[in-house]
């Protein structure tokens, strides 16, 4: 891919703007040599304004999403994309979230511009478990784990049973729930069906991938080993 197109696809600016940036010498290799528009320098060797380029196409990002942010590019208020560099919104292919967390849910959120990878994560046959840490308004009654694991639970206004889910009781009003599917507001609706209310909800793991070392509001690019943990 020509350097001008590469930079434009990464969201640094239009092709015209990138042509100007190259002419002005803002694009160099790691030795400080100015690059030309038709340069075929490896991605990892290119600097833009003395900084390494953003991740190449096919990137997968893990964010520790804070409360109060919406998984959208167009909604009003604070958006998860506000926590990424502005140019990430201009990437081609587009950088999309893999699934969603609602505004009042925090924790592990994935992004990618790789459509094949996105569909692999969300495909039912991949059976990627997602783990949620929960605080409830009222004490657990004691029968929730058996109900959630039964495979017989059905949510209001739906006609298909939920897949069995594993509930780990952590305290009188604290629990950890592992789901193997992702229906609309599923965790909240499951507890609502038992007469309880979720007051705090955070996704702590996707597959075997956790948030170790990622502070709230921060993100990191996943290595190949990190990507593998999603399915491990």
XYZ file of N, CA and C in Angstrom:
696
model
N 0.848 -1.193 0.000
C 0.000 0.000 0.000
C 0.887 1.247 0.000
N 0.543 2.220 -0.859
C 1.313 3.456 -0.913
C 1.227 4.187 0.424
N 2.285 4.886 0.754
C 2.395 5.541 2.049
C 1.254 6.534 2.275
N 0.894 7.295 1.247
C -0.183 8.286 1.371
C -1.484 7.595 1.776
N -1.817 6.499 1.102
C -3.051 5.778 1.406
C -2.996 5.153 2.791
N -1.853 4.608 3.166
C -1.691 4.008 4.488
C -1.986 5.026 5.581
N -1.396 6.206 5.472
C -1.585 7.230 6.501
C -3.032 7.717 6.544
N -3.645 7.870 5.364
C -5.039 8.308 5.315
C -5.954 7.250 5.931
N -5.692 5.983 5.646
C -6.521 4.902 6.205
C -6.379 4.793 7.716
N -5.244 5.226 8.242
C -5.046 5.211 9.694
C -5.675 6.430 10.367
N -6.237 7.336 9.561
C -6.962 8.464 10.122
C -6.143 9.707 10.376
N -4.903 9.742 9.882
C -4.057 10.911 10.132
C -4.528 12.144 9.363
N -5.308 11.941 8.318
C -5.805 13.053 7.519
C -6.190 12.560 6.141
N -6.622 13.492 5.286
C -6.975 13.136 3.915
C -5.716 12.794 3.125
N -5.898 12.212 1.952
C -4.733 11.898 1.124
C -3.975 13.171 0.728
N -4.728 14.226 0.448
C -4.083 15.499 0.106
C -3.243 16.006 1.276
N -3.808 15.925 2.476
C -3.069 16.365 3.665
C -1.835 15.507 3.897
N -1.948 14.203 3.627
C -0.802 13.321 3.825
C 0.283 13.549 2.779
N -0.115 13.916 1.569
C 0.874 14.278 0.559
C 1.680 15.498 1.021
N 0.976 16.457 1.612
C 1.652 17.649 2.121
C 2.577 17.304 3.291
N 2.106 16.416 4.174
C 2.924 16.010 5.322
C 4.214 15.349 4.862
N 4.108 14.528 3.820
C 5.296 13.855 3.288
C 6.244 14.880 2.658
N 5.691 15.823 1.918
C 6.535 16.859 1.288
C 7.250 17.714 2.340
N 6.585 17.948 3.472
C 7.180 18.763 4.534
C 8.181 17.989 5.393
N 8.312 16.678 5.147
C 9.288 15.884 5.877
C 8.821 15.401 7.233
N 7.511 15.374 7.452
C 6.986 14.931 8.748
C 6.946 13.412 8.864
N 7.131 12.721 7.757
C 7.069 11.260 7.749
C 8.461 10.724 7.447
N 9.032 10.003 8.408
C 10.408 9.512 8.284
C 10.480 8.050 8.705
N 11.657 7.456 8.500
C 11.907 6.149 9.092
C 12.578 6.367 10.449
N 12.893 5.305 11.137
C 13.435 5.422 12.495
C 14.855 5.994 12.511
N 15.482 6.051 11.355
C 16.815 6.658 11.274
C 16.738 8.151 10.933
N 15.499 8.659 10.773
C 15.329 10.072 10.484
C 15.319 10.423 9.012
N 15.342 9.417 8.137
C 15.328 9.669 6.694
C 13.911 9.993 6.229
N 13.764 11.063 5.476
C 12.456 11.417 4.933
C 11.971 10.338 3.985
N 10.673 10.027 4.073
C 10.101 9.009 3.192
C 9.332 9.671 2.055
N 9.317 8.995 0.913
C 8.567 9.469 -0.245
C 7.198 8.793 -0.293
N 6.301 9.359 -1.084
C 4.919 8.884 -1.139
C 4.818 7.424 -1.582
N 5.772 6.962 -2.376
C 5.713 5.586 -2.864
C 6.608 4.642 -2.058
N 7.067 5.096 -0.886
C 7.941 4.266 -0.050
C 7.220 2.991 0.388
N 7.986 1.902 0.483
C 7.436 0.623 0.939
C 8.104 0.201 2.249
N 8.310 1.174 3.103
C 8.939 0.941 4.398
C 7.993 0.143 5.302
N 8.485 -0.833 6.061
C 7.626 -1.587 6.977
C 6.902 -0.675 7.968
N 5.691 -1.018 8.286
C 4.837 -0.204 9.157
C 5.547 0.185 10.446
N 6.195 -0.783 11.066
C 6.809 -0.546 12.373
C 8.033 0.367 12.295
N 8.526 0.642 11.085
C 9.703 1.501 10.912
C 9.334 2.942 10.588
N 8.031 3.212 10.410
C 7.600 4.546 9.985
C 7.274 5.414 11.197
N 7.725 6.660 11.154
C 7.395 7.644 12.180
C 6.603 8.783 11.546
N 5.576 9.245 12.270
C 4.838 10.422 11.834
C 5.049 11.503 12.878
N 5.662 12.596 12.492
C 6.005 13.669 13.426
C 6.797 13.107 14.609
N 7.757 12.226 14.290
C 8.687 11.614 15.245
C 8.030 10.604 16.191
N 6.790 10.202 15.908
C 6.104 9.218 16.738
C 5.786 7.969 15.915
N 5.870 6.761 16.532
C 5.501 5.546 15.794
C 4.062 5.611 15.305
N 3.804 4.967 14.168
C 2.449 4.941 13.641
C 1.506 4.193 14.585
N 0.231 4.541 14.483
C -0.801 3.791 15.192
C -0.799 2.341 14.711
N -1.428 1.431 15.467
C -1.451 0.024 15.060
C -1.962 -0.167 13.634
N -1.387 -1.144 12.952
C -1.760 -1.432 11.573
C -3.160 -2.033 11.491
N -3.669 -2.131 10.275
C -4.966 -2.764 10.048
C -4.953 -4.180 10.622
N -6.075 -4.567 11.222
C -6.158 -5.858 11.887
C -5.949 -5.758 13.383
N -5.922 -4.539 13.904
C -5.685 -4.311 15.328
C -6.877 -4.807 16.166
N -6.556 -5.293 17.358
C -7.572 -5.610 18.370
C -7.158 -4.880 19.644
N -8.065 -4.095 20.183
C -7.810 -3.270 21.364
C -8.697 -3.724 22.508
N -8.136 -3.756 23.698
C -8.901 -4.034 24.918
C -8.939 -2.763 25.755
N -10.143 -2.316 26.076
C -10.336 -1.123 26.898
C -10.977 -1.510 28.225
N -10.584 -0.801 29.266
C -11.261 -0.901 30.558
C -12.262 0.255 30.597
N -13.463 -0.021 30.156
C -14.488 1.029 29.985
C -14.985 1.542 31.334
N -15.003 2.858 31.518
C -15.586 3.420 32.742
C -17.108 3.513 32.630
N -17.754 3.750 33.749
C -19.180 4.040 33.755
C -19.437 5.368 33.050
N -20.620 5.484 32.482
C -21.044 6.755 31.911
C -20.691 6.960 30.461
N -20.050 5.973 29.814
C -19.678 6.078 28.414
C -20.522 5.125 27.572
N -20.949 5.607 26.402
C -21.806 4.831 25.514
C -20.988 4.227 24.380
N -21.317 2.991 24.002
C -20.637 2.303 22.891
C -21.259 2.730 21.565
N -20.938 3.938 21.142
C -21.513 4.500 19.928
C -20.567 5.556 19.377
N -20.744 5.873 18.094
C -19.988 6.972 17.493
C -20.844 8.217 17.322
N -22.166 8.090 17.551
C -23.080 9.183 17.207
C -23.959 9.655 18.352
N -24.116 8.879 19.412
C -24.996 9.278 20.506
C -24.506 10.562 21.166
N -25.401 11.200 21.900
C -25.036 12.380 22.672
C -24.283 11.959 23.934
N -23.536 12.864 24.517
C -22.828 12.573 25.756
C -21.487 11.916 25.522
N -20.950 11.306 26.568
C -19.613 10.716 26.507
C -19.648 9.374 25.772
N -18.712 9.199 24.861
C -18.635 7.988 24.044
C -17.311 7.275 24.306
N -17.305 5.951 24.136
C -16.066 5.196 24.353
C -14.970 5.664 23.401
N -15.344 6.186 22.228
C -14.345 6.667 21.274
C -13.648 7.931 21.771
N -14.252 8.617 22.739
C -13.590 9.784 23.328
C -12.334 9.390 24.105
N -12.231 8.112 24.469
C -11.092 7.621 25.241
C -9.942 7.153 24.342
N -10.159 7.191 23.027
C -9.148 6.811 22.039
C -8.665 8.067 21.319
N -7.520 8.007 20.656
C -7.096 9.152 19.844
C -8.178 9.542 18.838
N -8.363 10.836 18.612
C -9.430 11.310 17.718
C -9.355 10.670 16.339
N -8.144 10.483 15.832
C -8.014 9.957 14.467
C -8.509 8.514 14.344
N -8.637 7.795 15.461
C -9.118 6.418 15.386
C -10.530 6.353 14.803
N -11.302 7.423 14.934
C -12.659 7.431 14.371
C -12.629 7.496 12.852
N -11.491 7.896 12.288
C -11.382 8.082 10.839
C -10.704 6.901 10.148
N -10.376 5.868 10.920
C -9.685 4.729 10.324
C -10.562 4.020 9.291
N -9.912 3.471 8.276
C -10.579 2.656 7.260
C -9.784 1.371 7.102
N -10.400 0.225 7.357
C -11.783 -0.011 7.791
C -12.055 0.611 9.163
N -13.333 0.803 9.469
C -13.749 1.432 10.708
C -13.371 0.577 11.912
N -13.045 1.238 13.010
C -12.746 0.552 14.267
C -14.054 0.400 15.034
N -14.516 -0.835 15.212
C -15.811 -1.113 15.826
C -15.648 -1.818 17.162
N -16.626 -1.637 18.040
C -16.643 -2.422 19.269
C -17.117 -3.837 18.941
N -16.592 -4.804 19.676
C -17.039 -6.194 19.534
C -18.081 -6.415 20.626
N -19.355 -6.301 20.254
C -20.404 -6.307 21.261
C -20.457 -4.931 21.933
N -21.268 -4.850 22.981
C -21.463 -3.568 23.657
C -21.526 -3.754 25.157
N -21.228 -2.677 25.856
C -21.537 -2.549 27.277
C -22.399 -1.305 27.407
N -23.495 -1.392 28.144
C -24.356 -0.224 28.251
C -23.685 0.867 29.085
N -24.303 2.025 29.093
C -23.722 3.205 29.723
C -23.399 2.977 31.189
N -24.206 2.178 31.879
C -24.031 1.955 33.315
C -23.268 0.677 33.639
N -22.574 0.121 32.634
C -21.742 -1.071 32.843
C -20.300 -0.735 32.491
N -19.380 -1.155 33.333
C -17.955 -0.893 33.114
C -17.240 -2.195 32.755
N -15.936 -2.066 32.469
C -15.109 -3.257 32.311
C -14.613 -3.528 30.907
N -14.358 -4.805 30.626
C -13.654 -5.236 29.421
C -14.487 -5.014 28.159
N -13.905 -4.243 27.232
C -14.562 -3.945 25.960
C -13.527 -4.054 24.853
N -13.846 -4.819 23.823
C -12.939 -5.027 22.695
C -13.323 -4.148 21.502
N -12.285 -3.719 20.755
C -12.460 -3.001 19.492
C -11.621 -3.718 18.437
N -12.071 -3.666 17.182
C -11.245 -4.157 16.081
C -11.701 -3.549 14.769
N -10.796 -3.539 13.781
C -11.160 -3.173 12.417
C -11.122 -4.410 11.515
N -11.014 -5.579 12.128
C -10.944 -6.860 11.423
C -12.305 -7.545 11.524
N -13.084 -7.449 10.443
C -14.433 -8.013 10.466
C -14.466 -9.508 10.695
N -13.496 -10.217 10.150
C -13.453 -11.673 10.345
C -13.237 -12.019 11.806
N -12.324 -11.299 12.454
C -12.068 -11.538 13.871
C -13.294 -11.192 14.709
N -13.941 -10.069 14.398
C -15.143 -9.658 15.135
C -16.198 -10.754 15.101
N -16.467 -11.268 13.919
C -17.514 -12.295 13.795
C -17.105 -13.600 14.467
N -15.812 -13.879 14.493
C -15.353 -15.085 15.183
C -15.628 -14.984 16.684
N -15.409 -13.799 17.271
C -15.639 -13.620 18.708
C -17.105 -13.756 19.062
N -17.985 -13.166 18.243
C -19.407 -13.153 18.595
C -20.168 -14.378 18.102
N -19.538 -15.196 17.254
C -20.229 -16.374 16.711
C -20.593 -17.346 17.831
N -21.836 -17.832 17.861
C -22.249 -18.772 18.907
C -21.353 -20.004 19.004
N -20.843 -20.486 17.862
C -20.025 -21.698 17.900
C -18.683 -21.469 18.586
N -18.241 -20.216 18.687
C -16.999 -19.920 19.396
C -17.174 -20.062 20.898
N -18.404 -19.874 21.368
C -18.740 -20.070 22.782
C -17.761 -19.341 23.708
N -17.551 -18.059 23.416
C -16.641 -17.251 24.242
C -17.379 -16.834 25.518
N -16.954 -17.310 26.692
C -17.625 -16.909 27.939
C -17.270 -15.486 28.330
N -18.216 -14.824 28.972
C -17.990 -13.469 29.472
C -18.361 -13.447 30.947
N -17.458 -12.884 31.757
C -17.597 -12.925 33.208
C -17.937 -11.532 33.730
N -18.967 -11.464 34.575
C -19.445 -10.194 35.124
C -19.403 -10.221 36.647
N -18.901 -9.134 37.220
C -18.932 -8.952 38.671
C -20.111 -8.044 39.012
N -20.885 -8.461 40.007
C -22.200 -7.868 40.234
C -22.390 -7.499 41.693
N -22.986 -6.348 41.929
C -23.491 -5.981 43.253
C -24.995 -5.798 43.130
N -25.715 -6.376 44.086
C -27.174 -6.382 44.040
C -27.779 -5.484 45.101
N -28.995 -5.083 44.855
C -29.712 -4.214 45.780
C -30.147 -4.965 47.039
N -30.485 -6.257 46.869
C -30.959 -7.063 47.985
C -30.174 -8.371 48.072
N -30.162 -9.005 49.235
C -29.414 -10.259 49.382
C -29.916 -11.348 48.434
N -29.000 -12.191 48.013
C -29.358 -13.353 47.205
C -30.249 -14.288 48.016
N -31.167 -14.936 47.342
C -32.100 -15.837 48.029
C -31.526 -17.242 48.191
N -30.615 -17.625 47.315
C -29.999 -18.939 47.435
C -30.333 -19.900 46.316
N -31.378 -19.599 45.556
C -31.772 -20.512 44.483
C -31.378 -19.993 43.096
N -30.696 -18.858 43.044
C -30.368 -18.252 41.755
C -29.394 -19.100 40.936
N -28.401 -19.681 41.584
C -27.395 -20.460 40.851
C -28.039 -21.637 40.123
N -28.924 -22.332 40.796
C -29.588 -23.480 40.177
C -30.477 -23.035 39.021
N -31.172 -21.932 39.196
C -32.048 -21.418 38.145
C -31.243 -21.015 36.920
N -30.146 -20.273 37.126
C -29.342 -19.795 36.001
C -28.660 -20.953 35.272
N -28.333 -22.012 35.994
C -27.627 -23.148 35.397
C -28.561 -24.151 34.737
N -29.853 -23.987 34.933
C -30.824 -25.000 34.507
C -31.002 -25.106 33.001
N -30.766 -24.013 32.285
C -31.070 -24.020 30.860
C -32.550 -23.910 30.586
N -33.336 -23.678 31.625
C -34.791 -23.575 31.495
C -35.301 -22.164 31.727
N -34.396 -21.239 32.051
C -34.826 -19.870 32.343
C -35.170 -19.142 31.049
N -36.250 -18.383 31.099
C -36.682 -17.611 29.945
C -36.956 -16.179 30.393
N -36.439 -15.223 29.655
C -36.624 -13.825 30.009
C -37.973 -13.313 29.503
N -38.461 -12.302 30.181
C -39.744 -11.711 29.813
C -39.718 -11.232 28.366
N -40.785 -11.483 27.646
C -40.998 -11.096 26.243
C -40.145 -11.905 25.262
N -39.479 -12.957 25.735
C -38.707 -13.831 24.847
C -39.314 -15.226 24.835
N -39.017 -15.983 23.784
C -39.582 -17.332 23.661
C -38.504 -18.399 23.524
N -37.260 -18.046 23.877
C -36.154 -18.994 23.795
C -35.445 -19.054 25.136
N -35.214 -20.275 25.624
C -34.538 -20.432 26.907
C -33.112 -19.888 26.854
N -32.645 -19.376 27.997
C -31.262 -18.950 28.116
C -30.339 -20.160 28.178
N -29.141 -19.999 27.669
C -28.132 -21.034 27.849
C -27.756 -21.100 29.335
N -27.359 -22.268 29.818
C -26.925 -22.360 31.213
C -25.804 -21.370 31.510
N -25.889 -20.726 32.668
C -24.897 -19.749 33.109
C -24.427 -20.125 34.502
N -23.166 -19.791 34.839
C -22.603 -20.175 36.128
C -22.568 -18.972 37.070
N -23.167 -19.140 38.245
C -23.178 -18.088 39.252
C -22.290 -18.476 40.422
N -21.368 -17.593 40.770
C -20.511 -17.776 41.937
C -20.897 -16.718 42.969
N -21.322 -17.154 44.134
C -21.725 -16.226 45.183
C -20.482 -15.749 45.920
N -20.307 -14.428 45.980
C -19.134 -13.833 46.616
C -19.466 -13.175 47.952
N -20.727 -12.961 48.199
C -21.164 -12.312 49.430
C -22.675 -12.223 49.439
N -23.197 -11.603 50.445
C -24.651 -11.528 50.585
C -25.303 -10.836 49.384
N -24.635 -9.803 48.882
C -25.165 -9.075 47.726
C -24.157 -8.989 46.580
N -23.119 -9.816 46.625
C -22.107 -9.813 45.564
C -22.054 -11.179 44.887
N -21.865 -11.154 43.570
C -21.807 -12.405 42.819
C -20.983 -12.217 41.557
N -20.593 -13.339 40.977
C -19.896 -13.339 39.681
C -20.666 -14.277 38.764
N -21.005 -13.797 37.576
C -21.828 -14.570 36.658
C -21.086 -14.752 35.337
N -21.035 -15.987 34.843
C -20.409 -16.296 33.558
C -21.494 -16.646 32.551
N -21.550 -15.863 31.469
C -22.533 -16.079 30.410
C -21.861 -16.653 29.172
N -22.652 -17.380 28.387
C -22.164 -17.970 27.139
C -22.975 -17.476 25.945
N -23.622 -16.352 26.129
C -24.368 -15.684 25.069
C -24.465 -14.212 25.466
N -25.047 -13.389 24.620
C -25.100 -11.972 24.922
C -26.401 -11.335 24.486
N -27.434 -11.502 25.280
C -28.710 -10.889 24.952
C -28.805 -9.489 25.577
N -29.754 -8.734 25.104
C -29.923 -7.346 25.518
C -30.096 -7.246 27.030
N -29.191 -6.510 27.697
C -29.252 -6.290 29.148
C -29.475 -7.606 29.908
N -28.795 -8.656 29.454
C -29.099 -9.999 29.968
C -28.883 -10.141 31.463
N -27.742 -9.678 31.979
C -27.461 -9.852 33.410
C -28.522 -9.150 34.246
N -28.835 -7.923 33.908
C -29.824 -7.158 34.667
C -31.196 -7.825 34.610
N -31.551 -8.322 33.443
C -32.870 -8.947 33.276
C -32.954 -10.281 34.012
N -31.847 -11.014 34.059
C -31.860 -12.291 34.782
C -32.129 -12.071 36.266
N -31.443 -11.086 36.845
C -31.663 -10.834 38.270
C -33.010 -10.175 38.522
N -33.477 -9.363 37.581
C -34.810 -8.778 37.726
C -35.867 -9.876 37.781
N -35.636 -10.959 37.013
C -36.590 -12.067 37.007
C -36.642 -12.794 38.349
N -35.610 -12.641 39.173
C -35.606 -13.263 40.508
C -36.094 -12.290 41.582
N -36.493 -11.078 41.152
C -36.970 -10.087 42.104
C -35.892 -9.212 42.693
N -34.716 -9.200 42.059
C -33.610 -8.395 42.569
C -33.224 -7.334 41.536
N -32.317 -6.456 41.936
C -31.903 -5.351 41.063
C -30.392 -5.208 41.113
N -29.766 -5.143 39.938
C -28.319 -4.962 39.841
C -27.996 -3.487 40.018
N -27.158 -3.187 41.002
C -26.767 -1.793 41.240
C -25.396 -1.470 40.672
N -24.498 -2.468 40.603
C -23.158 -2.275 40.027
C -22.854 -3.473 39.144
N -22.410 -3.195 37.909
C -22.134 -4.274 36.962
C -20.853 -3.965 36.195
N -19.935 -4.934 36.197
C -18.665 -4.764 35.490
C -18.270 -6.084 34.838
N -17.846 -6.014 33.574
C -17.359 -7.221 32.894
C -15.867 -7.345 33.149
N -15.471 -8.426 33.813
C -14.079 -8.580 34.227
C -13.254 -9.444 33.284
N -13.904 -10.316 32.496
C -13.148 -11.194 31.608
C -13.944 -11.467 30.337
N -13.208 -11.661 29.252
C -13.758 -12.162 27.993
C -12.935 -13.378 27.638
N -13.527 -14.560 27.695
C -12.743 -15.776 27.595
C -11.796 -15.845 28.777
N -10.517 -16.052 28.494
C -9.513 -16.052 29.563
C -8.766 -14.719 29.628
N -9.274 -13.716 28.910
C -8.628 -12.405 28.844
C -9.204 -11.484 29.914
N -8.339 -11.023 30.817
C -8.753 -10.107 31.867
C -8.189 -8.719 31.658
N -8.379 -7.873 32.641
C -7.991 -6.466 32.558
C -6.723 -6.158 33.350
N -5.929 -7.163 33.619
C -4.724 -6.979 34.426
C -3.848 -5.853 33.865
N -3.572 -4.859 34.703
C -2.669 -3.789 34.325
C -3.285 -2.672 33.506
N -4.562 -2.780 33.154
C -5.219 -1.728 32.370
C -6.108 -0.913 33.304
N -5.734 0.324 33.549
C -6.513 1.167 34.443
C -7.815 1.600 33.786
N -8.787 1.942 34.613
C -10.081 2.373 34.094
C -9.899 3.569 33.163
N -10.528 3.486 31.989
C -10.413 4.550 31.002
C -9.233 4.389 30.066
N -8.394 3.387 30.301
C -7.217 3.141 29.467
C -7.447 1.955 28.539
N -6.521 1.743 27.612
C -6.639 0.656 26.639
C -5.254 0.208 26.213
N -5.206 -0.967 25.607
C -3.943 -1.439 25.042
C -4.218 -2.323 23.836
N -3.255 -2.328 22.913
C -3.340 -3.219 21.763
C -3.026 -4.635 22.216
N -3.785 -5.604 21.738
C -3.545 -6.993 22.108
C -2.504 -7.631 21.193
N -1.625 -8.390 21.793
C -0.682 -9.212 21.038
C -1.413 -10.449 20.528
N -0.722 -11.254 19.745
C -1.332 -12.497 19.268
C -1.676 -13.412 20.444
N -0.821 -13.422 21.468
C -1.116 -14.225 22.652
C -2.351 -13.696 23.368
N -2.498 -12.365 23.417
C -3.678 -11.773 24.037
C -4.944 -12.132 23.300
N -4.888 -12.085 21.971
C -6.052 -12.472 21.172
C -6.436 -13.926 21.424
N -5.430 -14.778 21.539
C -5.685 -16.205 21.753
C -6.394 -16.461 23.072
N -6.140 -15.609 24.086
C -6.783 -15.787 25.386
C -8.300 -15.635 25.308
N -8.764 -14.877 24.326
C -10.211 -14.702 24.165
C -10.891 -16.041 23.918
N -10.209 -16.914 23.222
C -10.789 -18.207 22.858
C -10.247 -19.346 23.716
N -9.368 -18.992 24.676
C -8.724 -20.030 25.472
C -9.472 -20.364 26.748
